[in-house]
Amino acid sequence: MKSTLNDTILRIAVATPLYCLFDYLAPIDVDISNLSPGSRIEIPFGKSKRFGVLIEMAKKSDVPQERLRRAIRCINSDDIPQELLALCRWAADYYHHPVGDVIATALPTLLRHGKTVSDATVNHWSLTQVGQECDTESLARAPRQQTLLQQFQRATHFMLSRAELQASDFAWQPSLKTLIDKQLVQPCEPNLSAEVKTSSVELNDDQQTATEKIQQKLGSFSCFLLEGVTGSGKTEVYFEAMQMVLNENKQCLVLVPEIGLTPQLTQRIEKRFNQNFVAYHSGLNDSERARAWQDAASGKAKIIIGTRSAVFLPLANPGLVIVDEEHDLSFKQQDGFRYHARDIAIRRAQQLNIPIVLGSATPSIESSENVRNMRYHCLHLPKRGGKANPPTVGLVDMRRQALKGALSPLLIAHMERTLEKGEQILLFVNRRGYAPALFCHDCGWIAKCQRCDANMTVHHTKHCLRCHHCGGQRALDKHCGDCQSTEITTLGFGTEQIEDTLTKLFPYQRIVRIDRDTTQQKGSMNKLLNQVEEGQADILIGTQMIAKGHHLPNITLAAILNADQGLFATDFRALEHLAQLIVQVTGRAGRGDKAGHVLIQTHYPDHPLLQTLINDGYRAFSERLTTERRAAELPPFSHMALLRAEAVDEASPMQFLQSAKEQAEPLAMDNTFLLGPIPAPMTKRAGRFRAQLLIQASDRRSLHALLYQWVRQLSSIKLARKVRWSIDIDPMDMN
Ligand code: ADP
Ligand code: ZN
Ligand code: ZN
């Protein structure tokens, strides 16, 4: 007998490139009243099986009865909460991306594949009586177990949390298991409370005002921009606001740009709060991610700190969202579902009716403009928090200087003086490797990547040429690729070469290099930073990775070896990013009680915006840049979307975009412009030719009205099958 209930149609989101939901009949044996949007459902899909997420139920389907298939089963756990589902649906609309793929991005892999994780999650362990009395020397033959036992013996209440263990840089799980087997360690439930562990610093007046303003808005939506120079005590303001939220037994979601930043902040949170917290980032394995998801969903985790994708974590009882370094580019996903985690976080806070705090020393032009038009409230911390004074900044004119490698005589003199005082130095270099190009002195040939429009980077340590865009690698050329001359040399410099130069100039100093090549192993970045912090290094060389967040109080001299690349780049955001970088590097110097000094090497010391930045500060710079953007009608004074296409042949991407443009023209309003198509600035990457069409409109609504109709038609273009295309809303990187 056929039950009428089972004729219910389930409309399911599946991770595919298609902009639609898929209709299925409910499984035979399922009680419909138990189903709600957000349930995970296994379905037959083509010739295979897949998992999807129930979006809505319906009585009728447009799919003819005989073609409707029946769903296989429903999974009765880890449903996606309604609020999160609503957020995903909003994001799918805003970014014009298929909702199934948005949900797939939001879910941890295990849950996406229909799995469940056992509920009995242990997050804390402590020593047994035997463990407390155990002499660690008895474990001398098992050094990891020994280290771990020592760590437990040093810990408060002999207890360690999962987050603390995850911060250690070795595989702790097997050792922990052995210690449990030996009955030295046992799982435990911590005695958590809203009390602070360590007393907080006494807030200065600016911090106090900022905290009070946030406090007034608890329980309702408000977006704050916390603008404070580096070291002004933004983190202390976050902590005060978090404390107020935790006192009400609510959760705090903290987004940070990169994993490299997480350990220090994690440690500070661990020290400060006596609360269950999870860290959610790409360093976790699948089951750790799923567990973190559950702890956030159940409300067990009170503080959730994570990178970009953590914006999609479910929250049982949310109270506050914080986005640290809101201007940072890594909040924007650059492939697949190209969302901006900061922007989604703002939308989410609004939906949850809770406050959100965006923090930065160098707010994005967009966010500052939103303060000006009163959408955000500004909280300003103009002074450094503790005793430290702001560093002095100087430009070094590189023209006609006798350089040693990439170092000017003035910089070298400053370095010598700093080292004599026993203080540390940080040198920022924007390239890893030895040199960004290999060059023939006789004919001008430059070694290129065969798959990209890019020069190969010379790596001396590994003795090879590498492409930083596609990962391609080959042996160092001994002859010129054109004229066979052996007169080939390198052009420009990268971190490896600077390290070389320094070893010769300062043979007795200890040098630490931090870039992607020296930090491939898990935990190695922290190890190197600790070396610097503990005074086991004199000079620190590094890329972007060292510009952010780290508190290294004995660094008193910081230098940017070459600021010129950002000055004349074609991307209209390049100057903004250069200024943010300069300020960030500046923030690394003189964080302790000794004065800091910063040198910026450039061939264009008279550049007006550089001058404004150095003489009048980031705020003045930002205002000047805003004026230029307004005059040029660039974002945030207009709104953009970028349609990209790529293919193995050169012609298809341009042809596809041309057809796309013709499709869009009748749909576009007068204030919407279709610019291009043009070949992408990097026309070929990883063996594919790339082109782009820019859509620009004076108001957001016209842009989205066009996109809504148009993007869904694009797959009807004949070449749509031959090219890979994608739409990027509010693009940050125009390459
Ligand atoms: P930011 O997050 O803005 O870079 P932090 O919160 O990390 O700044 O503070 C920088 C340093 O100043 C830290 O060592 C912090 O303990 C100290 N600090 C911050 N606020 C105060 C204060 N009100 N009194 C004393 N020290 C402070
Ligand atoms: Zn040559
Ligand atoms: Zn390449």
PDB file of N, CA, C and O in Angstrom, residues 111-141:
ATOM      1  N   LEU A 111      30.855  15.689   7.288  1.00  0.00           N
ATOM      2  CA  LEU A 111      29.408  15.904   7.297  1.00  0.00           C
ATOM      3  C   LEU A 111      28.876  16.013   5.874  1.00  0.00           C
ATOM      4  O   LEU A 111      27.798  15.520   5.570  1.00  0.00           O
ATOM      5  N   ARG A 112      29.666  16.625   5.018  1.00  0.00           N
ATOM      6  CA  ARG A 112      29.276  16.755   3.621  1.00  0.00           C
ATOM      7  C   ARG A 112      29.087  15.372   3.006  1.00  0.00           C
ATOM      8  O   ARG A 112      28.261  15.155   2.147  1.00  0.00           O
ATOM      9  N   HIS A 113      29.876  14.409   3.446  1.00  0.00           N
ATOM     10  CA  HIS A 113      29.782  13.059   2.891  1.00  0.00           C
ATOM     11  C   HIS A 113      28.864  12.155   3.707  1.00  0.00           C
ATOM     12  O   HIS A 113      28.988  10.935   3.676  1.00  0.00           O
ATOM     13  N   GLY A 114      27.986  12.782   4.458  1.00  0.00           N
ATOM     14  CA  GLY A 114      26.952  12.002   5.130  1.00  0.00           C
ATOM     15  C   GLY A 114      27.401  11.271   6.369  1.00  0.00           C
ATOM     16  O   GLY A 114      26.661  10.461   6.920  1.00  0.00           O
ATOM     17  N   LYS A 115      28.625  11.521   6.808  1.00  0.00           N
ATOM     18  CA  LYS A 115      29.112  10.807   7.988  1.00  0.00           C
ATOM     19  C   LYS A 115      28.670  11.515   9.264  1.00  0.00           C
ATOM     20  O   LYS A 115      28.301  12.683   9.251  1.00  0.00           O
ATOM     21  N   THR A 116      28.752  10.809  10.358  1.00  0.00           N
ATOM     22  CA  THR A 116      28.523  11.438  11.651  1.00  0.00           C
ATOM     23  C   THR A 116      29.757  11.196  12.506  1.00  0.00           C
ATOM     24  O   THR A 116      30.505  10.255  12.288  1.00  0.00           O
ATOM     25  N   VAL A 117      29.954  12.047  13.447  1.00  0.00           N
ATOM     26  CA  VAL A 117      31.091  11.891  14.332  1.00  0.00           C
ATOM     27  C   VAL A 117      30.522  11.552  15.699  1.00  0.00           C
ATOM     28  O   VAL A 117      29.483  12.076  16.082  1.00  0.00           O
ATOM     29  N   SER A 118      31.204  10.656  16.405  1.00  0.00           N
ATOM     30  CA  SER A 118      30.629  10.230  17.683  1.00  0.00           C
ATOM     31  C   SER A 118      30.489  11.425  18.614  1.00  0.00           C
ATOM     32  O   SER A 118      31.303  12.343  18.606  1.00  0.00           O
ATOM     33  N   ASP A 119      29.434  11.414  19.410  1.00  0.00           N
ATOM     34  CA  ASP A 119      29.153  12.554  20.268  1.00  0.00           C
ATOM     35  C   ASP A 119      30.099  12.631  21.457  1.00  0.00           C
ATOM     36  O   ASP A 119      30.297  13.678  22.032  1.00  0.00           O
ATOM     37  N   ALA A 120      30.645  11.466  21.813  1.00  0.00           N
ATOM     38  CA  ALA A 120      31.468  11.437  23.017  1.00  0.00           C
ATOM     39  C   ALA A 120      32.817  12.080  22.734  1.00  0.00           C
ATOM     40  O   ALA A 120      33.836  11.423  22.652  1.00  0.00           O
ATOM     41  N   THR A 121      32.819  13.367  22.561  1.00  0.00           N
ATOM     42  CA  THR A 121      34.088  14.014  22.284  1.00  0.00           C
ATOM     43  C   THR A 121      34.769  14.385  23.588  1.00  0.00           C
ATOM     44  O   THR A 121      34.158  14.943  24.482  1.00  0.00           O
ATOM     45  N   VAL A 122      36.010  14.018  23.673  1.00  0.00           N
ATOM     46  CA  VAL A 122      36.789  14.398  24.834  1.00  0.00           C
ATOM     47  C   VAL A 122      37.647  15.589  24.430  1.00  0.00           C
ATOM     48  O   VAL A 122      38.309  15.549  23.400  1.00  0.00           O
ATOM     49  N   ASN A 123      37.578  16.636  25.196  1.00  0.00           N
ATOM     50  CA  ASN A 123      38.373  17.813  24.864  1.00  0.00           C
ATOM     51  C   ASN A 123      39.405  18.165  25.928  1.00  0.00           C
ATOM     52  O   ASN A 123      40.195  19.068  25.739  1.00  0.00           O
ATOM     53  N   HIS A 124      39.361  17.453  27.055  1.00  0.00           N
ATOM     54  CA  HIS A 124      40.305  17.746  28.126  1.00  0.00           C
ATOM     55  C   HIS A 124      40.845  16.457  28.731  1.00  0.00           C
ATOM     56  O   HIS A 124      40.128  15.465  28.834  1.00  0.00           O
ATOM     57  N   TRP A 125      42.094  16.496  29.134  1.00  0.00           N
ATOM     58  CA  TRP A 125      42.716  15.356  29.788  1.00  0.00           C
ATOM     59  C   TRP A 125      43.505  15.864  30.989  1.00  0.00           C
ATOM     60  O   TRP A 125      44.024  16.986  30.966  1.00  0.00           O
ATOM     61  N   SER A 126      43.611  15.031  32.005  1.00  0.00           N
ATOM     62  CA  SER A 126      44.437  15.440  33.149  1.00  0.00           C
ATOM     63  C   SER A 126      45.214  14.237  33.664  1.00  0.00           C
ATOM     64  O   SER A 126      44.923  13.087  33.313  1.00  0.00           O
ATOM     65  N   LEU A 127      46.195  14.503  34.517  1.00  0.00           N
ATOM     66  CA  LEU A 127      47.020  13.426  35.059  1.00  0.00           C
ATOM     67  C   LEU A 127      46.252  12.655  36.125  1.00  0.00           C
ATOM     68  O   LEU A 127      45.502  13.240  36.911  1.00  0.00           O
ATOM     69  N   THR A 128      46.455  11.359  36.145  1.00  0.00           N
ATOM     70  CA  THR A 128      45.954  10.573  37.265  1.00  0.00           C
ATOM     71  C   THR A 128      46.908  10.811  38.440  1.00  0.00           C
ATOM     72  O   THR A 128      47.971  11.430  38.277  1.00  0.00           O
ATOM     73  N   GLN A 129      46.556  10.271  39.619  1.00  0.00           N
ATOM     74  CA  GLN A 129      47.445  10.403  40.772  1.00  0.00           C
ATOM     75  C   GLN A 129      48.832   9.859  40.439  1.00  0.00           C
ATOM     76  O   GLN A 129      49.856  10.491  40.708  1.00  0.00           O
ATOM     77  N   VAL A 130      48.827   8.687  39.780  1.00  0.00           N
ATOM     78  CA  VAL A 130      50.102   8.069  39.389  1.00  0.00           C
ATOM     79  C   VAL A 130      50.871   8.990  38.446  1.00  0.00           C
ATOM     80  O   VAL A 130      52.080   9.185  38.578  1.00  0.00           O
ATOM     81  N   GLY A 131      50.139   9.579  37.511  1.00  0.00           N
ATOM     82  CA  GLY A 131      50.766  10.468  36.544  1.00  0.00           C
ATOM     83  C   GLY A 131      51.378  11.687  37.207  1.00  0.00           C
ATOM     84  O   GLY A 131      52.454  12.162  36.816  1.00  0.00           O
ATOM     85  N   GLN A 132      50.696  12.195  38.223  1.00  0.00           N
ATOM     86  CA  GLN A 132      51.209  13.381  38.916  1.00  0.00           C
ATOM     87  C   GLN A 132      52.518  13.078  39.639  1.00  0.00           C
ATOM     88  O   GLN A 132      53.391  13.919  39.742  1.00  0.00           O
ATOM     89  N   GLU A 133      52.629  11.824  40.117  1.00  0.00           N
ATOM     90  CA  GLU A 133      53.817  11.476  40.900  1.00  0.00           C
ATOM     91  C   GLU A 133      54.913  10.833  40.062  1.00  0.00           C
ATOM     92  O   GLU A 133      56.020  10.597  40.542  1.00  0.00           O
ATOM     93  N   CYS A 134      54.572  10.561  38.793  1.00  0.00           N
ATOM     94  CA  CYS A 134      55.512   9.818  37.941  1.00  0.00           C
ATOM     95  C   CYS A 134      56.780  10.640  37.662  1.00  0.00           C
ATOM     96  O   CYS A 134      56.714  11.824  37.328  1.00  0.00           O
ATOM     97  N   ASP A 135      57.921  10.007  37.795  1.00  0.00           N
ATOM     98  CA  ASP A 135      59.185  10.655  37.463  1.00  0.00           C
ATOM     99  C   ASP A 135      59.340  10.605  35.945  1.00  0.00           C
ATOM    100  O   ASP A 135      59.402   9.532  35.358  1.00  0.00           O
ATOM    101  N   THR A 136      59.437  11.769  35.305  1.00  0.00           N
ATOM    102  CA  THR A 136      59.466  11.781  33.838  1.00  0.00           C
ATOM    103  C   THR A 136      60.715  11.104  33.291  1.00  0.00           C
ATOM    104  O   THR A 136      60.743  10.694  32.138  1.00  0.00           O
ATOM    105  N   GLU A 137      61.759  10.975  34.123  1.00  0.00           N
ATOM    106  CA  GLU A 137      62.979  10.287  33.673  1.00  0.00           C
ATOM    107  C   GLU A 137      62.692   8.839  33.272  1.00  0.00           C
ATOM    108  O   GLU A 137      63.344   8.273  32.416  1.00  0.00           O
ATOM    109  N   SER A 138      61.651   8.277  33.888  1.00  0.00           N
ATOM    110  CA  SER A 138      61.315   6.891  33.569  1.00  0.00           C
ATOM    111  C   SER A 138      60.859   6.755  32.116  1.00  0.00           C
ATOM    112  O   SER A 138      60.778   5.656  31.584  1.00  0.00           O
ATOM    113  N   LEU A 139      60.549   7.888  31.470  1.00  0.00           N
ATOM    114  CA  LEU A 139      60.122   7.822  30.066  1.00  0.00           C
ATOM    115  C   LEU A 139      61.230   8.288  29.119  1.00  0.00           C
ATOM    116  O   LEU A 139      60.963   8.601  27.964  1.00  0.00           O
ATOM    117  N   ALA A 140      62.462   8.308  29.626  1.00  0.00           N
ATOM    118  CA  ALA A 140      63.569   8.850  28.834  1.00  0.00           C
ATOM    119  C   ALA A 140      63.694   8.177  27.469  1.00  0.00           C
ATOM    120  O   ALA A 140      64.122   8.793  26.494  1.00  0.00           O
ATOM    121  N   ARG A 141      63.269   6.915  27.364  1.00  0.00           N
ATOM    122  CA  ARG A 141      63.396   6.215  26.081  1.00  0.00           C
ATOM    123  C   ARG A 141      62.271   6.563  25.113  1.00  0.00           C
ATOM    124  O   ARG A 141      62.321   6.180  23.956  1.00  0.00           O
TER     125      ARG A 141
END
